[in-house]
XYZ file of C-alpha atoms in Angstrom:
499
model
C 19.306 352.830 262.814
C 17.447 354.979 260.062
C 13.868 354.197 259.231
C 14.404 355.023 255.555
C 16.547 352.221 254.791
C 16.009 348.575 255.016
C 18.785 346.015 255.935
C 18.814 343.455 253.106
C 22.105 341.557 254.413
C 24.945 341.642 257.146
C 27.825 339.941 257.345
C 31.191 339.692 259.259
C 33.902 339.770 256.825
C 37.004 338.756 258.703
C 39.642 338.935 255.551
C 38.850 342.565 255.731
C 38.306 342.654 259.455
C 35.090 344.252 259.302
C 31.349 344.147 259.390
C 29.712 344.851 256.286
C 25.986 345.689 255.829
C 23.726 346.103 252.661
C 20.766 348.424 252.716
C 18.253 349.379 250.234
C 16.714 353.009 250.351
C 12.737 352.348 250.717
C 11.681 355.188 248.479
C 13.984 355.207 245.569
C 15.533 351.792 245.693
C 19.174 353.300 246.358
C 21.560 350.630 247.255
C 24.051 351.480 250.205
C 26.871 349.080 251.278
C 28.329 350.002 254.817
C 31.701 348.545 255.635
C 32.495 349.153 259.120
C 36.095 348.601 260.386
C 38.917 350.446 262.199
C 40.732 352.045 259.013
C 41.038 355.994 259.941
C 41.226 356.568 256.134
C 37.609 356.624 255.513
C 36.082 356.358 251.869
C 32.663 357.226 250.438
C 31.581 357.091 246.780
C 28.345 357.673 245.033
C 28.452 355.108 241.787
C 26.084 355.030 238.806
C 25.561 352.164 236.386
C 26.086 354.069 232.941
C 25.377 352.194 229.741
C 26.087 354.563 226.854
C 24.562 353.581 223.385
C 27.186 355.242 221.451
C 31.097 356.525 221.306
C 30.241 360.423 221.866
C 31.962 359.765 225.359
C 28.742 361.408 226.998
C 29.510 359.366 230.197
C 33.299 360.510 230.304
C 32.175 364.181 229.569
C 29.379 364.222 232.145
C 32.037 362.751 234.932
C 33.990 365.946 234.146
C 30.956 368.120 234.080
C 29.254 367.638 237.161
C 32.396 368.515 239.004
C 32.427 371.808 237.620
C 29.789 373.592 239.809
C 26.489 372.818 241.644
C 23.402 374.324 242.936
C 24.821 374.617 246.466
C 28.506 375.101 245.263
C 28.370 377.262 242.197
C 31.789 377.755 241.626
C 33.795 377.083 238.666
C 36.231 374.511 239.986
C 34.608 373.428 243.375
C 37.409 370.648 243.660
C 40.332 372.977 243.224
C 39.054 375.368 246.007
C 38.162 372.326 248.230
C 41.670 371.083 247.793
C 43.079 374.078 249.213
C 41.490 373.443 252.610
C 41.017 369.979 252.812
C 42.535 367.002 254.326
C 41.549 364.686 251.598
C 43.665 361.587 250.852
C 41.867 361.202 247.860
C 39.474 363.356 245.462
C 38.576 362.188 241.809
C 36.238 360.378 239.589
C 36.513 357.589 237.308
C 34.370 356.357 233.915
C 34.468 352.784 233.212
C 32.714 351.012 230.310
C 29.349 350.513 232.683
C 29.849 352.550 235.522
C 30.847 356.070 236.689
C 32.464 356.091 240.334
C 32.828 359.475 242.470
C 34.954 358.457 245.387
C 36.511 360.877 248.260
C 38.581 359.756 251.215
C 39.575 361.669 254.312
C 41.282 360.654 257.733
C 39.546 363.690 259.530
C 35.869 362.982 260.147
C 34.416 366.727 259.805
C 36.400 367.084 256.182
C 34.970 363.618 255.196
C 31.583 364.542 255.832
C 32.257 368.075 253.800
C 33.583 366.287 251.003
C 30.474 364.008 250.759
C 28.200 367.171 250.928
C 30.366 368.503 247.836
C 30.080 364.999 246.003
C 26.581 364.331 246.421
C 25.417 368.325 245.582
C 27.655 367.657 242.524
C 26.127 364.597 241.012
C 22.354 365.223 242.285
C 22.461 369.045 241.279
C 25.023 370.026 238.915
C 24.951 373.173 236.820
C 25.387 371.538 233.723
C 24.721 374.147 231.192
C 25.471 374.140 227.230
C 28.961 376.009 228.454
C 29.719 373.027 230.541
C 29.484 370.704 227.346
C 31.321 373.339 225.279
C 34.184 373.484 227.895
C 34.291 369.767 228.938
C 33.148 367.908 225.907
C 33.770 369.854 222.650
C 33.013 373.148 221.055
C 33.968 374.544 217.609
C 36.838 377.092 218.330
C 37.508 380.159 216.287
C 39.374 383.198 217.288
C 38.189 385.396 214.052
C 35.743 385.202 211.728
C 38.409 385.042 208.814
C 39.926 381.733 210.568
C 38.870 378.256 210.057
C 36.947 376.355 212.637
C 38.746 373.654 214.869
C 37.346 371.390 217.608
C 38.492 372.034 221.079
C 37.202 370.748 224.585
C 39.030 368.860 227.554
C 37.523 365.492 226.586
C 37.810 365.695 222.908
C 41.604 366.491 223.473
C 41.979 364.033 226.178
C 40.694 361.279 223.758
C 42.661 362.556 221.021
C 45.840 361.900 223.024
C 44.341 358.337 224.237
C 43.791 357.064 220.625
C 47.110 358.356 219.546
C 48.743 355.663 222.052
C 48.794 352.247 220.123
C 48.501 350.229 223.497
C 45.399 352.169 224.574
C 43.776 351.499 221.242
C 44.262 347.928 221.221
C 42.642 347.603 224.401
C 39.574 349.289 223.375
C 39.881 347.185 219.977
C 40.022 344.019 221.745
C 36.965 344.645 224.038
C 35.017 345.936 221.048
C 35.838 343.065 218.973
C 34.335 340.539 221.704
C 30.972 342.877 222.170
C 29.887 343.780 219.320
C 26.115 345.598 219.059
C 26.658 345.709 222.906
C 27.544 348.393 225.701
C 31.090 347.044 225.651
C 30.964 347.566 221.811
C 30.895 351.480 222.088
C 33.684 353.607 223.730
C 32.500 355.125 226.902
C 35.597 357.543 226.978
C 34.637 358.756 223.855
C 35.956 358.362 220.076
C 37.421 361.643 218.729
C 35.612 361.052 215.367
C 32.318 360.663 217.514
C 32.653 363.235 220.329
C 31.180 366.057 217.821
C 27.950 364.306 217.488
C 26.994 364.854 221.134
C 24.397 367.225 221.474
C 23.443 369.360 224.637
C 20.063 367.676 224.449
C 21.570 363.903 224.784
C 24.219 365.123 227.251
C 21.587 366.264 229.603
C 19.254 363.447 229.051
C 22.159 360.849 229.934
C 22.491 362.836 233.498
C 18.435 362.552 233.982
C 18.320 358.822 232.792
C 21.535 357.468 235.004
C 22.077 359.871 237.895
C 19.158 359.113 240.013
C 19.242 357.391 243.455
C 17.154 354.590 241.957
C 20.195 353.900 239.838
C 22.886 354.403 242.611
C 25.391 352.368 244.714
C 26.583 354.266 247.462
C 29.425 353.006 249.727
C 31.178 353.688 252.778
C 34.215 352.441 254.408
C 36.143 353.059 257.514
C 35.798 354.183 261.387
C 33.095 356.748 261.199
C 29.655 356.219 262.805
C 27.681 353.609 260.912
C 24.274 355.253 261.892
C 25.398 358.815 260.999
C 26.216 357.605 257.290
C 22.491 356.397 256.939
C 20.987 359.676 258.426
C 23.354 361.653 256.245
C 22.228 359.928 253.164
C 18.418 360.119 254.146
C 18.794 363.775 253.889
C 20.144 363.761 250.441
C 17.762 361.190 249.439
C 14.613 362.132 250.933
C 13.313 364.237 247.899
C 13.253 361.602 245.366
C 10.657 358.771 244.250
C 11.875 355.682 242.705
C 12.255 355.562 239.399
C 12.675 352.685 236.681
C 16.190 353.263 235.262
C 17.025 350.595 232.308
C 20.654 350.370 233.003
C 21.398 346.746 233.304
C 24.354 345.119 231.298
C 23.158 342.010 229.371
C 25.260 339.195 228.770
C 26.676 339.167 225.211
C 25.179 337.108 222.381
C 27.551 333.986 222.183
C 29.489 333.884 218.568
C 28.512 331.093 216.090
C 32.098 331.221 215.061
C 35.582 332.948 215.880
C 36.378 336.310 213.956
C 39.646 337.619 212.275
C 39.793 341.369 212.574
C 42.280 343.828 211.184
C 42.481 347.308 212.528
C 44.987 350.098 211.706
C 46.479 352.349 214.066
C 48.455 355.801 213.617
C 51.942 354.848 213.454
C 53.133 358.574 212.731
C 54.549 359.484 209.428
C 58.119 359.387 210.697
C 58.145 355.851 212.185
C 61.183 353.915 211.231
C 60.839 350.174 210.358
C 57.162 349.855 210.051
C 57.120 346.759 209.126
C 58.041 345.418 212.605
C 55.235 347.510 214.376
C 52.495 345.072 214.035
C 50.441 343.331 217.031
C 49.025 340.230 216.982
C 46.578 339.027 219.849
C 44.014 336.342 220.499
C 41.134 337.259 222.472
C 38.725 335.031 224.429
C 35.376 335.858 225.887
C 35.108 334.238 229.282
C 31.871 333.574 231.719
C 30.335 336.534 233.673
C 32.172 337.433 237.002
C 29.542 336.579 239.394
C 31.286 333.118 240.406
C 34.132 334.113 242.768
C 35.494 330.414 242.330
C 35.619 330.740 238.656
C 36.857 334.416 238.908
C 39.798 333.651 241.309
C 40.498 330.463 239.138
C 41.080 332.594 236.128
C 43.412 334.918 238.156
C 45.480 331.756 239.024
C 45.436 330.618 235.625
C 46.305 333.834 233.895
C 49.360 334.071 236.436
C 50.486 330.617 235.581
C 50.336 331.074 231.714
C 51.694 334.626 231.256
C 52.346 336.247 234.574
C 56.164 335.702 235.291
C 59.010 335.103 233.056
C 58.987 331.573 233.825
C 55.455 331.060 232.645
C 55.180 328.542 229.828
C 52.812 330.766 227.414
C 54.924 333.804 228.141
C 58.240 331.876 227.798
C 57.265 330.259 224.561
C 55.946 333.654 222.995
C 59.219 335.513 224.205
C 61.525 332.798 223.215
C 60.029 332.448 219.465
C 61.904 335.903 218.435
C 58.700 336.501 216.684
C 58.175 339.901 218.506
C 59.642 342.259 220.908
C 57.122 341.805 224.002
C 53.646 340.412 225.153
C 50.499 342.283 223.932
C 46.698 342.009 224.660
C 44.824 342.753 227.820
C 45.883 339.439 229.955
C 42.906 338.666 232.048
C 40.344 341.739 232.416
C 38.006 340.942 235.249
C 36.106 344.448 235.630
C 33.445 344.012 232.985
C 30.424 341.727 233.638
C 32.143 339.210 231.397
C 35.593 338.424 231.778
C 38.366 338.546 228.815
C 41.515 336.721 228.377
C 44.071 337.989 225.650
C 47.525 337.740 224.571
C 49.931 337.828 221.567
C 53.004 339.566 220.665
C 53.820 343.284 219.661
C 56.715 344.450 217.379
C 56.144 341.917 215.091
C 55.795 341.643 211.286
C 52.739 340.914 209.393
C 53.936 337.724 207.760
C 54.124 335.986 211.512
C 50.585 336.508 212.320
C 49.581 332.925 211.515
C 52.865 331.602 213.199
C 52.121 333.781 216.454
C 48.321 332.555 216.545
C 49.408 328.743 215.689
C 51.990 329.168 218.449
C 49.518 330.393 221.007
C 47.214 327.431 220.250
C 49.800 324.874 220.103
C 51.367 325.674 223.402
C 47.859 325.562 225.218
C 47.200 322.196 223.404
C 50.636 320.864 224.650
C 49.824 322.102 228.458
C 46.237 320.320 228.254
C 48.350 317.332 227.016
C 51.429 317.300 229.313
C 49.934 319.268 232.359
C 51.112 322.799 233.792
C 54.091 322.314 236.053
C 52.340 321.758 239.532
C 55.108 324.269 241.168
C 53.836 326.617 238.629
C 50.071 326.550 239.991
C 51.097 326.556 243.713
C 53.167 329.581 243.059
C 50.271 331.397 241.289
C 47.901 330.316 243.998
C 50.400 331.984 246.637
C 50.663 335.094 244.522
C 46.515 335.335 244.544
C 46.499 334.738 248.105
C 49.297 337.218 249.206
C 47.654 339.710 246.889
C 44.334 339.164 248.450
C 45.419 339.253 252.082
C 47.765 341.841 252.088
C 45.532 344.256 250.024
C 48.365 346.222 249.446
C 47.230 349.692 247.740
C 50.076 352.019 248.380
C 49.169 355.418 248.623
C 45.523 354.648 246.970
C 42.915 354.418 249.743
C 42.218 350.654 250.630
C 38.465 351.242 251.003
C 38.436 352.312 247.021
C 40.055 349.024 246.143
C 37.601 347.250 248.371
C 34.505 349.075 246.485
C 35.894 348.495 243.323
C 36.079 344.597 244.155
C 32.388 344.809 245.498
C 31.329 346.418 242.809
C 32.461 343.723 240.243
C 29.384 341.517 241.258
C 27.185 344.160 242.890
C 26.662 346.187 239.830
C 25.163 343.252 238.004
C 22.744 342.556 240.886
C 25.107 339.820 242.498
C 26.129 339.658 245.903
C 28.696 342.512 246.838
C 30.376 340.227 249.688
C 31.239 337.625 247.341
C 34.539 338.890 246.185
C 35.432 340.205 249.507
C 34.892 336.852 251.462
C 37.802 335.198 249.359
C 38.683 332.580 251.911
C 36.082 330.176 251.177
C 36.619 330.255 247.308
C 40.262 329.844 247.585
C 39.718 326.614 249.802
C 37.305 325.503 247.311
C 39.955 325.933 244.335
C 42.328 324.023 246.326
C 39.881 321.131 247.064
C 39.032 320.811 243.477
C 42.857 320.757 242.713
C 43.500 318.124 244.962
C 40.828 315.936 243.998
C 41.569 316.579 240.164
C 45.238 317.428 239.377
C 44.070 318.713 235.801
C 41.501 321.306 237.115
C 43.622 323.887 235.411
C 44.305 321.973 232.355
C 40.532 321.090 231.906
C 39.816 325.184 232.343
C 42.366 325.566 229.207
C 40.463 323.154 227.121
C 37.000 324.450 227.847
C 37.291 328.243 228.355
C 40.088 328.729 225.596
C 40.754 325.773 223.227
C 36.683 324.976 222.936
C 35.689 328.494 223.175
C 34.664 329.873 219.513
C 33.610 333.417 221.347
C 37.186 334.510 220.168
C 38.740 337.043 217.948
C 42.162 337.323 216.286
C 43.330 340.690 216.008
C 45.700 341.858 213.518
C 46.769 345.428 214.749
C 48.611 347.301 211.949
C 50.569 350.277 211.999
C 49.494 352.902 209.144
C 51.838 355.753 208.729
C 48.749 357.876 206.661
C 46.159 357.267 209.220
C 46.846 360.361 211.083
C 46.959 362.412 208.207
C 43.471 360.817 206.788
C 41.912 361.219 210.235
C 42.787 365.044 210.147
C 41.833 365.321 206.618
C 38.304 364.033 207.414
C 37.983 366.358 210.461
C 38.916 369.112 208.335
C 36.283 368.386 205.794
C 33.864 367.820 208.809
C 34.556 371.106 209.892
C 34.656 373.026 206.382
C 31.072 371.694 205.731
C 29.851 372.632 209.201
C 31.382 376.108 208.746
C 29.519 376.402 205.065
C 26.051 375.547 206.693
C 26.427 378.534 209.158
C 25.372 381.837 208.919
C 27.643 385.220 209.194
C 25.701 385.765 212.596
C 26.260 382.000 213.565
C 30.252 382.487 213.122
C 30.319 385.640 214.993
C 28.232 384.116 217.916
C 31.041 381.353 218.108
C 33.996 383.710 218.222
C 32.200 385.391 221.068
C 31.802 382.211 222.782
C 35.294 381.089 222.253
C 36.452 384.388 223.867
C 33.977 383.510 227.010
C 35.206 380.018 227.019
C 38.776 380.976 227.365
């Protein structure tokens, strides 16, 4: 056992057929979760709690950028090179609203440790130059001094695509509506209107602030030697000292009243029958994710309400003829505080109040008359089957385990609490046996009596795309007017280099 780490907690988790050990690195405070089992598909991930203050997409751009060459691997695309000769079963990275994850997986141990070496060097010693930000984030593109400026960049283009999808945009609007003036109230992926505000100084500072071992959550899973894991990490972390990183995600300030929000999306100029392209959703902020009993109870309740064609809330909405299909997030349980949201899409503006009333009345009727016990039993079975099977398809199982652990671990909670699911499931069944109205009371408390909610009318606007382009052109025009000829010539050269 490595002297560089303190063992904080150790537990056998029969649900995953594994031993789990939680460590803290003495010098830096880096957290390390080591899951030891017989799975040959070994997983490693280094995760950082990243809490952006604006929608410039800095967390997302950085996720792209650190994978673009590092001190030890100074090639343009180490991952493209790596995959040519690697046996990796997974190589990727994800940006969430509050964390950035760098997972890799392989069944071959030598390959696995090689992947870890590339990833650790990427996050701790990236070659993030101004060119990197231009390429991965945004830059002014101009082929010739006589041409107008345009914006280009990998994340800029990606997010422009994401913002043109109403479903993607609605998900962001729902989250932001419930968390104003909060970390979850900005877009960690980047809003195309704000991405060009990101400066190199702020980009670099974000990496310096958050990509430090003191802010890291390191994860191992599989059948490799658990002592070797610690020795390996000791080598990467030994040059660092503990640093105070302010990255905690606060709880949202409770609303004093519910809010109604109207938001327009780009419906495209040639959209037909635009009147029937509205979305109406009701969205509630629920408690935080730290209590597994409550967390799993909400999963059961969501399935009972909207999870199947026979679920009462889904059935009432679909049979109403007021819209084409369900809209909203359903249950979102990846953030520090959960969200439940539902409604209809493909509806008319005049149906907004009807849909809102229909949802509330249906919930009131369910509280009064009760939810069909068979529906509850089926929903418990569905969750139980999902947790026991843990069927992740081609996706390495260890990554699903890690994301589950991070639900609580990221917010200083117990990383084992979502993994040891038998006890909370039994507790839910005990509660239900002693109080058949357990789920009806949840509807009353967390939905009907909850004023931390928003009603969103998401409306199509055939002119929005044109207005956005006009705003963008105006910004580019004023940027161009403020530039010297010398500056413009440099941009032409720069565009050639980036190409």
